Amino acid sequence: EADIYQTPRYLVIGTGKKITLECSQTMGHDKMYWYQQDPGMELHLIHYSYGVNSTEKGDLSSESTVSRIRTEHFPLTLESARPSHTSQYLCASSESAFTGELFFGEGSRLTVL
Amino acid sequence: QKEVEQNSGPLSVPEGAIASLNCTYSDRGSQSFFWYRQYSGKSPELIMFIYSNGDKEDGRFTAQLNKASQYVSLLIRDSQPSDSATYLCAVTKAAGNKLTFGGGTRVLVKP
């Protein structure tokens, strides 16, 4: 069982609020990822990190930002949430020697009113 | 054109039958190919990977890869109701550390 945790699992907030989605893993993985997935739709990579102080934007443009100050922690922040940000956000990690196996957290479902 | 394409389904199969899922990809430089399973409301989990042309079997699952035709498929033999899920095809490029996912095929196995 993968040891990767996301909080909050569910969040309902108003437009304009700042939110941070937390993601932590205890596997010592260097590589971490944020995916966005709408119900019944594909996963889109929005951010990734190959290690501390390394972050890159993914294939889908996102207004969110990320940081990687510690290996185990990869939070995602939205400075001013909008209804268009309503989605499921999935955090994942993988081993340093990339095998294609991603370990996913349980996800954070964000609803912006 | 999407990088990874799958028929969204649903693919309805009777219990005990073979479910056949297909995936095509656009980038000829794609090197590694993966099948993830995602139950409704849950996160994806890896079930198979394949790197070389041909077939790879793991239990009731068989992955097939044809790089010349740019497709990868997944066969599920003796389908069980517990196999009902969305199956996501994913690929990586050469020396890549990122997965690109298809939209998934929803499979329904009816008792």
PDB file of C-alpha atoms in Angstrom, chain B residues 2 8-9 12 27 30 36 40 44 47-48 54 71 80 86 88 95 104 108:
ATOM      1  CA  LYS B   2      -4.699  13.568 -28.616  1.00  0.00           C
ATOM      2  CA  SER B   8     -14.407   5.763 -23.724  1.00  0.00           C
ATOM      3  CA  GLY B   9     -16.890   2.869 -23.674  1.00  0.00           C
ATOM      4  CA  SER B  12     -19.942  -4.311 -21.522  1.00  0.00           C
ATOM      5  CA  ASP B  27       4.293   9.952 -30.758  1.00  0.00           C
ATOM      6  CA  SER B  30       7.054   6.700 -27.066  1.00  0.00           C
ATOM      7  CA  TYR B  36      -3.740   1.631 -14.953  1.00  0.00           C
ATOM      8  CA  SER B  40     -15.067   4.783  -9.494  1.00  0.00           C
ATOM      9  CA  PRO B  44      -5.471   4.921 -10.468  1.00  0.00           C
ATOM     10  CA  ILE B  47      -1.736  -3.217 -13.353  1.00  0.00           C
ATOM     11  CA  MET B  48       0.561  -3.831 -16.348  1.00  0.00           C
ATOM     12  CA  GLY B  54       4.655  -8.574 -28.559  1.00  0.00           C
ATOM     13  CA  TYR B  71      -1.146   0.699 -30.572  1.00  0.00           C
ATOM     14  CA  GLN B  80     -15.094 -10.795 -13.146  1.00  0.00           C
ATOM     15  CA  THR B  86     -11.996   2.469 -15.990  1.00  0.00           C
ATOM     16  CA  LEU B  88      -6.257   4.068 -18.418  1.00  0.00           C
ATOM     17  CA  ALA B  95      14.161   8.948 -21.287  1.00  0.00           C
ATOM     18  CA  GLY B 104      -9.727   5.694 -20.275  1.00  0.00           C
ATOM     19  CA  LEU B 108     -18.659  -3.155 -17.108  1.00  0.00           C
TER      20      LEU B 108
END
